[in-house]
Amino acid sequence: MQIQDYSLVLPDGRQLFNRLTAEFVPGKVNILLGANGVGKTTLLDLIAGVRAGDRSHLLGFPTMGHIGYEMQGAPFTGNVTVLEALQMMRVLDDPAATLEVADLPADLQAIAHTRFKALSGGQRRLVLFTGICQLRRDLYLFDEPENGLDLRAVKRVMAQISRLASSGRTVIMTTHQLRALPEGNTQVLVLAGQCIAFAGTPAEFMAETQTGSLEAAYLKGVS
Amino acid sequence: MWRKLRTLSKFEWQMTWADKSILFFTLIAPTIYFVVAAVNTNGHPLGTGNALVQLTGYWAYIVLVGVLNGFEFGLINLRETNFLKMFTVIAGDRRLIFYSNLAIQTLFIQIEMVCFDAVVVALDPTTIQYLPDMAAALLLNFLLVPIIAGFTNFFLLMPIKGNTIALIVMGYIAVGMLLINVSLPNEWALNILLTSLNPCSYVVLFYAAFLNLAHATTGFNGTMLVVVGLFYLMVGYYPVRHMRLQSQTSRY
């Protein structure tokens, strides 16, 4: 899955991408790093097909309907319960599928019959993350999945993302949390200066920037 | 596709049913107006002649407000809360949430119209003679609601915030209802213009022509209703493929 020579000028005249080229490796967690406002979410929106634009620069990406996308925010306003929301997402993916309370992760079983509007922001994100992960998709996009979650939940989320990649699916995630990244097959892509400034393993990123930690490498890499 | 549509419709039914505030504008407001009229006229809120014609004005209001407040504004709210964006990706087709929402709002409009007609019959028992027309109007709504959605789908393309759209919608309804009465027997050009541009005028003429009220069942009216209806069913659904999926007010 590649993006080739993609440029984007925003309506306000600001150039967000300039001949951006990136390759996302299947079976790996592709971690997109970058400063605030650099265009990480815009790139995910483009890949997901929810942003209008020239898609001729996108090669090998699955179409909408074969992508699972957990975006920032929690898109529910109604009185549906956690179980109802997850059941709906599951059935949209597989009409024959069923989902019971016992099928949910332990931390969601206790709130299965709680209405979505009564949940905290972190709980809402955890529910949606679980809903996205239960879909059978070729590509998963996670936009700062750790946002609003407690430490234990972050560990569970990152472990789940690792499992998705290990099962052969392609995962692209953005994050500002560098201390609890998914373990194993990861590729780091640093978005800076309107293009991908670095792509490689975390170890290669640290070697390139001659630093001893990913945090230090990031700070040096985006400057 | 149909299974996905059914799943989304079921879910949107739950969400719409949970938010009963929409009933105020679509059902309770015209019902209050009708009750006040019944009190002021000693039980003849529709007058003594052309009662069914008067009733079509109320139906036009329910249909227009149902489409605008329930459907168009509801869809804009789904976009602002990111529901549209996330679930379009999951469903895999940007038309599915649009059509499931339209199906549910059509059902809501029908329920509201049945409730309103029940109040009318209860307060003015002489209107029981119009029960067949009331039933026919409900059947006509299955054609009418998608056409009126075609009239008003341009709201989905407007790059403005939800609050601004709410104000514009209120003004649009008020102007539309006022224009219902601007209908002159010999001004055919004006009547064509109003029927083509004002959804309220279209709805009233639609009921009148198909229920044979006030001699409105003419070949000219029938042709005009079909041409205008087909136009909005084709052109009015252009926004479905081109509307923004992302919020206009928030990046997330």
Coordinates of C-alpha atoms in Angstrom, one line a residue:
Chain A
M1 CA 0.0 0.0 0.0
Q2 CA 1.7 3.1 -1.2
I3 CA 1.1 6.9 -1.5
Q4 CA 3.2 8.3 -4.4
D5 CA 4.0 12.0 -5.0
Y6 CA 0.9 13.3 -3.2
S7 CA 0.6 17.0 -2.8
L8 CA -2.2 18.9 -1.0
V9 CA -2.9 22.6 -0.6
L10 CA -5.6 23.4 2.0
P11 CA -8.4 25.9 1.2
D12 CA -6.7 28.5 3.3
G13 CA -3.7 28.3 1.0
R14 CA -1.4 26.3 3.3
Q15 CA 0.5 23.5 1.7
L16 CA 0.0 20.4 3.8
F17 CA 1.8 17.8 1.7
N18 CA 4.4 18.3 -1.0
R19 CA 5.1 15.2 -3.1
L20 CA 4.6 13.0 -0.2
T21 CA 5.6 9.3 -0.7
A22 CA 5.0 6.6 1.8
E23 CA 4.8 2.8 1.8
F24 CA 2.8 1.0 4.5
V25 CA 3.9 -2.6 5.1
P26 CA 1.3 -5.3 5.4
G27 CA 1.5 -7.4 8.5
K28 CA 3.2 -4.6 10.4
V29 CA 2.0 -1.8 12.6
N30 CA 2.8 1.3 10.7
I31 CA 3.2 4.1 13.2
L32 CA 2.7 7.6 11.8
L33 CA 4.4 10.2 13.9
G34 CA 4.4 13.9 13.6
A35 CA 3.8 17.2 15.3
N36 CA 0.2 18.6 15.8
G37 CA -1.3 19.9 12.6
V38 CA 1.2 18.3 10.3
G39 CA -1.6 16.3 8.5
K40 CA -1.7 12.8 10.1
T41 CA -5.5 12.8 10.4
T42 CA -5.9 14.2 6.9
L43 CA -3.8 11.4 5.6
L44 CA -5.9 8.8 7.4
D45 CA -9.1 10.5 6.1
L46 CA -7.7 10.4 2.5
I47 CA -6.7 6.7 2.8
A48 CA -10.2 5.8 4.3
G49 CA -11.9 7.6 1.4
V50 CA -13.9 10.0 3.5
R51 CA -11.9 13.0 2.2
A52 CA -12.5 14.1 -1.3
G53 CA -9.3 14.3 -3.3
D54 CA -7.3 12.8 -6.1
R55 CA -6.9 9.1 -5.3
S56 CA -4.7 8.3 -8.2
H57 CA -1.7 8.8 -5.9
L58 CA -2.9 6.0 -3.6
L59 CA -1.8 2.6 -4.8
G60 CA -2.9 -0.8 -3.4
F61 CA -5.3 0.5 -0.7
P62 CA -8.5 -1.4 -0.2
T63 CA -11.8 0.4 -0.8
M64 CA -14.2 1.8 1.8
G65 CA -15.9 -1.2 3.4
H66 CA -12.7 -3.1 3.6
I67 CA -11.2 -0.6 6.0
G68 CA -11.8 -0.2 9.8
Y69 CA -11.2 3.3 10.9
E70 CA -11.2 4.5 14.6
M71 CA -11.2 8.2 14.4
Q72 CA -10.8 10.7 17.2
G73 CA -14.0 11.5 19.0
A74 CA -16.9 9.2 19.8
P75 CA -19.7 9.4 17.2
F76 CA -22.8 8.6 19.2
T77 CA -25.6 10.8 20.5
G78 CA -28.4 8.4 21.0
N79 CA -29.5 6.3 23.8
V80 CA -28.0 3.0 22.6
T81 CA -26.2 0.7 24.9
V82 CA -22.6 -0.5 24.5
L83 CA -23.8 -3.9 23.5
E84 CA -26.3 -2.5 21.0
A85 CA -23.6 -0.3 19.4
L86 CA -21.1 -3.2 19.1
Q87 CA -23.8 -5.6 17.8
M88 CA -24.7 -3.1 15.1
M89 CA -21.1 -2.7 14.0
R90 CA -20.6 -6.5 14.0
V91 CA -23.8 -7.1 12.0
L92 CA -22.8 -4.4 9.4
D93 CA -19.7 -6.4 8.9
D94 CA -21.2 -9.9 8.9
P95 CA -25.0 -10.1 8.8
A96 CA -25.0 -13.6 10.2
A97 CA -22.9 -12.7 13.2
T98 CA -24.1 -12.5 16.7
L99 CA -22.6 -10.8 19.7
E100 CA -23.4 -11.5 23.4
V101 CA -22.1 -10.0 26.6
A102 CA -19.8 -13.0 27.1
D103 CA -18.1 -12.3 23.8
L104 CA -16.9 -8.8 25.0
P105 CA -13.5 -8.1 26.7
A106 CA -13.8 -8.3 30.4
D107 CA -13.6 -4.5 30.9
L108 CA -16.6 -4.0 28.7
Q109 CA -18.8 -6.8 30.1
A110 CA -19.5 -4.7 33.2
I111 CA -20.8 -1.8 31.1
A112 CA -22.4 -3.8 28.3
H113 CA -25.9 -2.5 29.2
T114 CA -24.8 1.0 30.0
R115 CA -26.1 3.7 27.6
F116 CA -23.4 5.2 25.5
K117 CA -24.1 8.7 26.6
A118 CA -23.4 7.7 30.3
L119 CA -19.9 6.5 29.5
S120 CA -16.7 8.6 30.1
G121 CA -14.8 9.8 27.1
G122 CA -12.2 7.1 27.6
Q123 CA -14.8 4.3 27.9
R124 CA -16.5 5.5 24.7
R125 CA -13.2 5.3 22.8
L126 CA -12.5 1.8 24.2
V127 CA -15.9 0.6 23.0
L128 CA -15.3 2.0 19.5
F129 CA -11.8 0.6 19.4
T130 CA -13.3 -2.8 20.3
G131 CA -16.0 -2.4 17.7
I132 CA -13.4 -1.6 15.0
C133 CA -11.2 -4.5 16.0
Q134 CA -14.0 -7.0 15.7
L135 CA -14.5 -6.1 12.0
R136 CA -12.8 -8.4 9.4
R137 CA -11.0 -5.8 7.4
D138 CA -7.8 -5.7 5.3
L139 CA -6.7 -2.4 6.6
Y140 CA -7.1 -0.8 10.1
L141 CA -6.6 2.9 10.7
F142 CA -6.3 4.1 14.3
D143 CA -6.1 7.9 15.0
E144 CA -4.4 8.3 18.4
P145 CA -6.2 5.2 19.9
E146 CA -4.6 5.8 23.3
N147 CA -6.3 9.2 23.7
G148 CA -8.2 9.4 27.0
L149 CA -7.4 5.9 28.1
D150 CA -5.9 4.8 31.4
L151 CA -2.6 3.0 31.4
R152 CA -4.1 -0.5 31.6
A153 CA -6.4 0.2 28.7
V154 CA -3.6 1.6 26.7
K155 CA -1.6 -1.6 27.2
R156 CA -4.7 -3.7 26.1
V157 CA -5.2 -1.5 23.0
M158 CA -1.6 -1.7 21.9
A159 CA -1.6 -5.5 22.4
Q160 CA -4.7 -5.8 20.4
I161 CA -3.2 -3.7 17.6
S162 CA -0.1 -5.9 17.6
R163 CA -2.3 -9.0 17.3
L164 CA -4.1 -7.5 14.3
A165 CA -0.8 -6.9 12.5
S166 CA 0.5 -10.4 13.5
S167 CA -2.6 -11.9 11.8
G168 CA -1.5 -10.4 8.5
R169 CA -3.6 -7.3 8.4
T170 CA -2.1 -3.9 7.7
V171 CA -2.4 -1.4 10.5
I172 CA -1.7 2.3 10.3
M173 CA -1.9 4.3 13.5
T174 CA -1.0 7.8 14.6
T175 CA 0.1 8.5 18.1
H176 CA 1.8 10.9 20.4
Q177 CA 2.4 8.2 23.0
L178 CA 5.8 6.7 22.5
R179 CA 6.3 4.8 25.7
A180 CA 3.7 2.1 25.1
L181 CA 3.8 1.3 21.5
P182 CA 2.8 -2.0 20.0
E183 CA 5.5 -4.6 20.3
G184 CA 7.0 -6.7 17.5
N185 CA 6.6 -5.8 13.9
T186 CA 6.5 -2.1 13.8
Q187 CA 7.5 0.5 11.2
V188 CA 7.8 4.2 12.1
L189 CA 7.0 6.9 9.6
V190 CA 7.8 10.4 10.5
L191 CA 5.7 13.1 8.9
A192 CA 7.6 16.4 8.9
G193 CA 8.3 19.1 6.4
Q194 CA 5.2 18.2 4.3
C195 CA 6.5 14.7 3.5
I196 CA 7.7 11.5 5.1
A197 CA 11.0 12.5 6.6
F198 CA 11.9 9.0 7.8
A199 CA 10.6 5.4 7.4
G200 CA 12.0 2.4 9.1
T201 CA 12.0 0.3 12.3
P202 CA 12.2 2.1 15.7
A203 CA 15.8 0.8 16.1
E204 CA 16.7 2.3 12.7
F205 CA 15.1 5.6 13.7
M206 CA 17.1 5.8 16.8
A207 CA 20.3 4.9 14.9
E208 CA 19.6 7.5 12.3
T209 CA 19.1 10.2 14.8
Q210 CA 21.9 8.9 17.1
T211 CA 19.6 8.8 20.1
G212 CA 18.9 6.2 22.8
S213 CA 15.1 6.3 23.0
L214 CA 12.2 6.7 20.6
E215 CA 11.1 9.9 22.4
A216 CA 14.5 11.4 21.9
A217 CA 14.6 10.2 18.3
Y218 CA 11.2 11.7 17.6
L219 CA 12.2 15.1 19.1
K220 CA 15.3 15.2 17.0
G221 CA 13.6 13.7 13.9
V222 CA 10.7 16.2 13.7
S223 CA 12.8 19.3 14.4
Chain B
M1 CA -26.7 -3.9 0.7
W2 CA -30.3 -4.5 1.9
R3 CA -29.1 -6.2 5.1
K4 CA -26.8 -3.3 5.8
L5 CA -29.6 -0.9 5.1
R6 CA -31.9 -2.8 7.5
T7 CA -29.2 -2.9 10.2
L8 CA -28.6 0.9 10.0
S9 CA -32.3 1.6 9.8
K10 CA -32.9 -0.3 13.0
F11 CA -30.1 1.5 14.7
E12 CA -31.3 4.9 13.5
W13 CA -34.8 4.1 14.7
Q14 CA -33.4 3.6 18.2
M15 CA -31.6 6.8 18.1
T16 CA -34.5 8.8 16.6
W17 CA -37.0 7.3 19.0
A18 CA -34.7 8.3 21.9
D19 CA -34.8 11.9 20.9
K20 CA -38.4 12.9 21.2
S21 CA -37.8 16.6 21.0
I22 CA -38.3 16.4 17.2
L23 CA -42.0 15.6 17.9
F24 CA -42.5 19.1 19.2
F25 CA -42.0 20.9 15.9
T26 CA -43.4 18.2 13.7
L27 CA -46.5 17.0 15.6
I28 CA -47.1 18.9 18.9
A29 CA -46.9 22.4 17.4
P30 CA -49.5 21.9 14.6
T31 CA -51.6 19.9 17.1
I32 CA -51.6 22.8 19.5
Y33 CA -52.5 25.2 16.7
F34 CA -55.4 22.9 15.7
V35 CA -56.7 22.6 19.3
V36 CA -56.6 26.4 19.7
A37 CA -58.4 26.7 16.4
A38 CA -61.0 24.2 17.5
V39 CA -61.7 26.1 20.7
N40 CA -61.9 29.5 18.9
T41 CA -64.3 28.1 16.3
N42 CA -66.6 26.2 18.6
G43 CA -65.5 22.8 17.2
H44 CA -65.0 23.7 13.5
P45 CA -61.3 24.3 13.2
L46 CA -61.3 23.4 9.5
G47 CA -64.3 25.6 8.7
T48 CA -67.5 24.5 7.2
G49 CA -66.4 24.2 3.6
N50 CA -63.3 22.7 2.0
A51 CA -62.3 21.2 5.3
L52 CA -60.1 18.6 3.6
V53 CA -58.2 21.4 1.7
Q54 CA -57.5 23.1 5.1
L55 CA -56.3 19.7 6.3
T56 CA -53.7 19.4 3.5
G57 CA -52.1 22.6 4.8
Y58 CA -51.4 20.9 8.2
W59 CA -50.2 17.8 6.3
A60 CA -47.9 19.9 4.2
Y61 CA -46.4 21.4 7.4
I62 CA -45.9 17.9 9.0
V63 CA -44.2 16.6 5.8
L64 CA -41.9 19.6 5.3
V65 CA -40.9 19.9 8.9
G66 CA -40.4 16.2 9.2
V67 CA -38.1 16.1 6.1
L68 CA -36.2 19.2 7.1
N69 CA -35.9 18.8 10.9
G70 CA -36.0 15.0 11.1
F71 CA -34.1 14.1 7.9
E72 CA -31.9 16.9 6.6
F73 CA -31.0 18.3 10.0
G74 CA -30.7 14.8 11.5
L75 CA -28.2 13.9 8.8
I76 CA -26.3 17.1 9.4
N77 CA -26.1 16.2 13.1
L78 CA -24.9 12.7 12.2
R79 CA -22.1 14.4 10.2
E80 CA -21.2 16.8 13.0
T81 CA -20.9 13.9 15.5
N82 CA -18.7 11.9 13.1
F83 CA -21.3 9.1 13.0
L84 CA -21.6 9.6 9.2
K85 CA -17.8 9.4 8.7
M86 CA -17.2 6.4 10.8
F87 CA -20.2 4.3 9.8
T88 CA -19.9 5.2 6.1
V89 CA -16.4 3.6 6.2
I90 CA -17.8 0.5 8.1
A91 CA -20.8 0.2 5.8
G92 CA -18.7 0.7 2.7
D93 CA -21.2 2.9 0.9
R94 CA -21.8 6.6 1.4
R95 CA -25.5 6.3 0.3
L96 CA -26.5 3.8 3.0
I97 CA -26.8 6.1 6.0
F98 CA -28.6 8.6 3.8
Y99 CA -31.2 6.1 2.7
S100 CA -31.6 4.4 6.1
N101 CA -32.2 7.8 7.6
L102 CA -34.7 8.7 4.9
A103 CA -36.6 5.4 5.5
I104 CA -36.8 6.0 9.2
Q105 CA -37.9 9.6 8.9
T106 CA -40.6 8.6 6.4
L107 CA -41.9 6.2 9.0
F108 CA -41.8 8.9 11.7
I109 CA -43.7 11.3 9.4
Q110 CA -46.4 8.6 8.8
I111 CA -46.7 8.0 12.6
E112 CA -47.0 11.7 13.3
M113 CA -49.6 12.2 10.6
V114 CA -51.7 9.3 12.0
C115 CA -51.5 10.9 15.4
F116 CA -52.4 14.3 14.1
D117 CA -55.4 12.8 12.1
A118 CA -56.6 11.1 15.2
V119 CA -56.6 14.4 17.1
V120 CA -58.5 16.0 14.2
V121 CA -61.2 13.3 14.2
A122 CA -61.4 13.4 18.0
L123 CA -61.9 17.2 18.1
D124 CA -64.1 17.4 15.0
P125 CA -66.1 14.2 14.6
T126 CA -67.5 15.4 11.2
T127 CA -64.1 14.8 9.7
I128 CA -64.6 11.0 10.1
Q129 CA -65.9 11.1 6.6
Y130 CA -62.4 11.9 5.4
L131 CA -60.8 8.7 6.8
P132 CA -60.4 7.3 3.3
D133 CA -58.6 10.5 2.2
M134 CA -56.4 10.4 5.3
A135 CA -55.5 6.8 4.4
A136 CA -54.8 7.8 0.8
A137 CA -52.6 10.7 2.0
L138 CA -50.5 8.3 4.0
L139 CA -49.9 6.2 0.9
L140 CA -49.1 9.3 -1.2
N141 CA -46.5 10.2 1.4
F142 CA -44.4 7.3 0.3
L143 CA -44.0 9.1 -3.0
L144 CA -44.1 12.6 -1.6
V145 CA -41.4 12.4 1.1
P146 CA -38.5 11.3 -1.2
I147 CA -39.5 14.1 -3.6
I148 CA -39.5 16.7 -0.9
A149 CA -36.2 15.4 0.3
G150 CA -35.0 16.0 -3.3
F151 CA -36.2 19.6 -3.0
T152 CA -34.3 20.2 0.2
N153 CA -31.1 18.0 -0.2
F154 CA -29.2 21.2 -1.2
F155 CA -28.9 21.8 2.6
L156 CA -26.4 18.9 2.7
L157 CA -24.0 20.7 0.4
M158 CA -24.0 24.0 2.4
P159 CA -20.6 24.5 4.0
I160 CA -22.0 26.1 7.1
K161 CA -22.4 25.2 10.8
G162 CA -25.4 23.3 12.2
N163 CA -26.7 26.4 14.1
T164 CA -26.7 28.5 11.0
I165 CA -28.5 25.8 9.1
A166 CA -31.1 25.5 11.9
L167 CA -31.9 29.2 11.4
I168 CA -32.1 29.0 7.7
V169 CA -34.3 25.9 7.9
M170 CA -36.7 27.8 10.2
G171 CA -36.9 30.7 7.8
Y172 CA -37.3 28.3 4.9
I173 CA -40.3 26.6 6.6
A174 CA -41.9 30.0 7.5
V175 CA -41.6 31.3 3.9
G176 CA -42.7 28.0 2.4
M177 CA -45.9 28.0 4.5
L178 CA -46.6 31.6 3.8
L179 CA -46.3 31.0 0.0
I180 CA -49.0 28.2 0.2
N181 CA -51.7 30.9 0.1
V182 CA -50.1 32.7 -2.9
S183 CA -52.0 30.8 -5.5
L184 CA -54.1 32.6 -8.2
P185 CA -56.5 30.8 -10.4
N186 CA -55.4 32.4 -13.7
E187 CA -51.7 33.1 -12.9
W188 CA -50.4 29.8 -14.4
A189 CA -46.8 31.0 -14.6
L190 CA -46.8 32.0 -10.9
N191 CA -48.4 28.7 -10.0
I192 CA -45.8 26.7 -12.0
L193 CA -43.0 28.7 -10.3
L194 CA -44.3 28.1 -6.8
T195 CA -44.9 24.4 -7.4
S196 CA -41.4 24.1 -8.8
L197 CA -39.6 26.0 -6.1
N198 CA -41.7 25.9 -3.0
P199 CA -42.0 22.4 -1.5
C200 CA -45.1 23.4 0.6
S201 CA -46.9 24.5 -2.6
Y202 CA -45.9 21.2 -4.2
V203 CA -47.2 19.1 -1.3
V204 CA -50.5 20.9 -1.2
L205 CA -51.1 20.6 -4.9
F206 CA -49.9 17.0 -4.8
Y207 CA -52.6 16.1 -2.2
A208 CA -55.2 18.2 -4.0
A209 CA -54.5 16.6 -7.4
F210 CA -54.4 13.0 -6.2
L211 CA -57.3 13.4 -3.7
N212 CA -59.4 15.4 -6.3
L213 CA -59.8 18.5 -4.1
A214 CA -60.9 21.9 -5.4
H215 CA -60.9 20.7 -9.0
A216 CA -57.2 20.3 -8.9
T217 CA -57.2 17.0 -10.7
T218 CA -56.3 18.2 -14.2
G219 CA -54.0 17.0 -16.9
F220 CA -51.9 20.1 -16.6
N221 CA -51.5 19.8 -12.8
G222 CA -50.7 16.1 -13.1
T223 CA -48.0 16.7 -15.8
M224 CA -46.5 19.5 -13.8
L225 CA -46.4 17.4 -10.6
V226 CA -44.8 14.4 -12.4
V227 CA -42.2 16.6 -14.2
V228 CA -41.2 18.6 -11.1
G229 CA -41.2 15.4 -9.0
L230 CA -38.9 13.5 -11.5
F231 CA -36.6 16.5 -11.7
Y232 CA -36.1 16.6 -7.9
L233 CA -35.8 12.8 -7.7
M234 CA -32.9 13.0 -10.2
V235 CA -31.2 16.3 -9.6
G236 CA -32.0 16.5 -5.9
Y237 CA -30.1 13.4 -5.1
Y238 CA -26.8 14.6 -6.6
P239 CA -25.7 15.7 -3.0
V240 CA -25.9 12.1 -1.8
R241 CA -22.8 11.2 -3.7
H242 CA -21.1 14.6 -3.2
M243 CA -21.9 15.7 0.4
R244 CA -19.1 16.0 2.8
L245 CA -18.7 13.1 5.3
Q246 CA -16.5 15.2 7.6
S247 CA -17.8 17.6 10.2
Q248 CA -18.1 21.3 9.1
T249 CA -17.5 22.5 12.7
S250 CA -14.9 20.1 14.1
R251 CA -11.9 18.2 12.7
Y252 CA -12.8 15.2 14.8

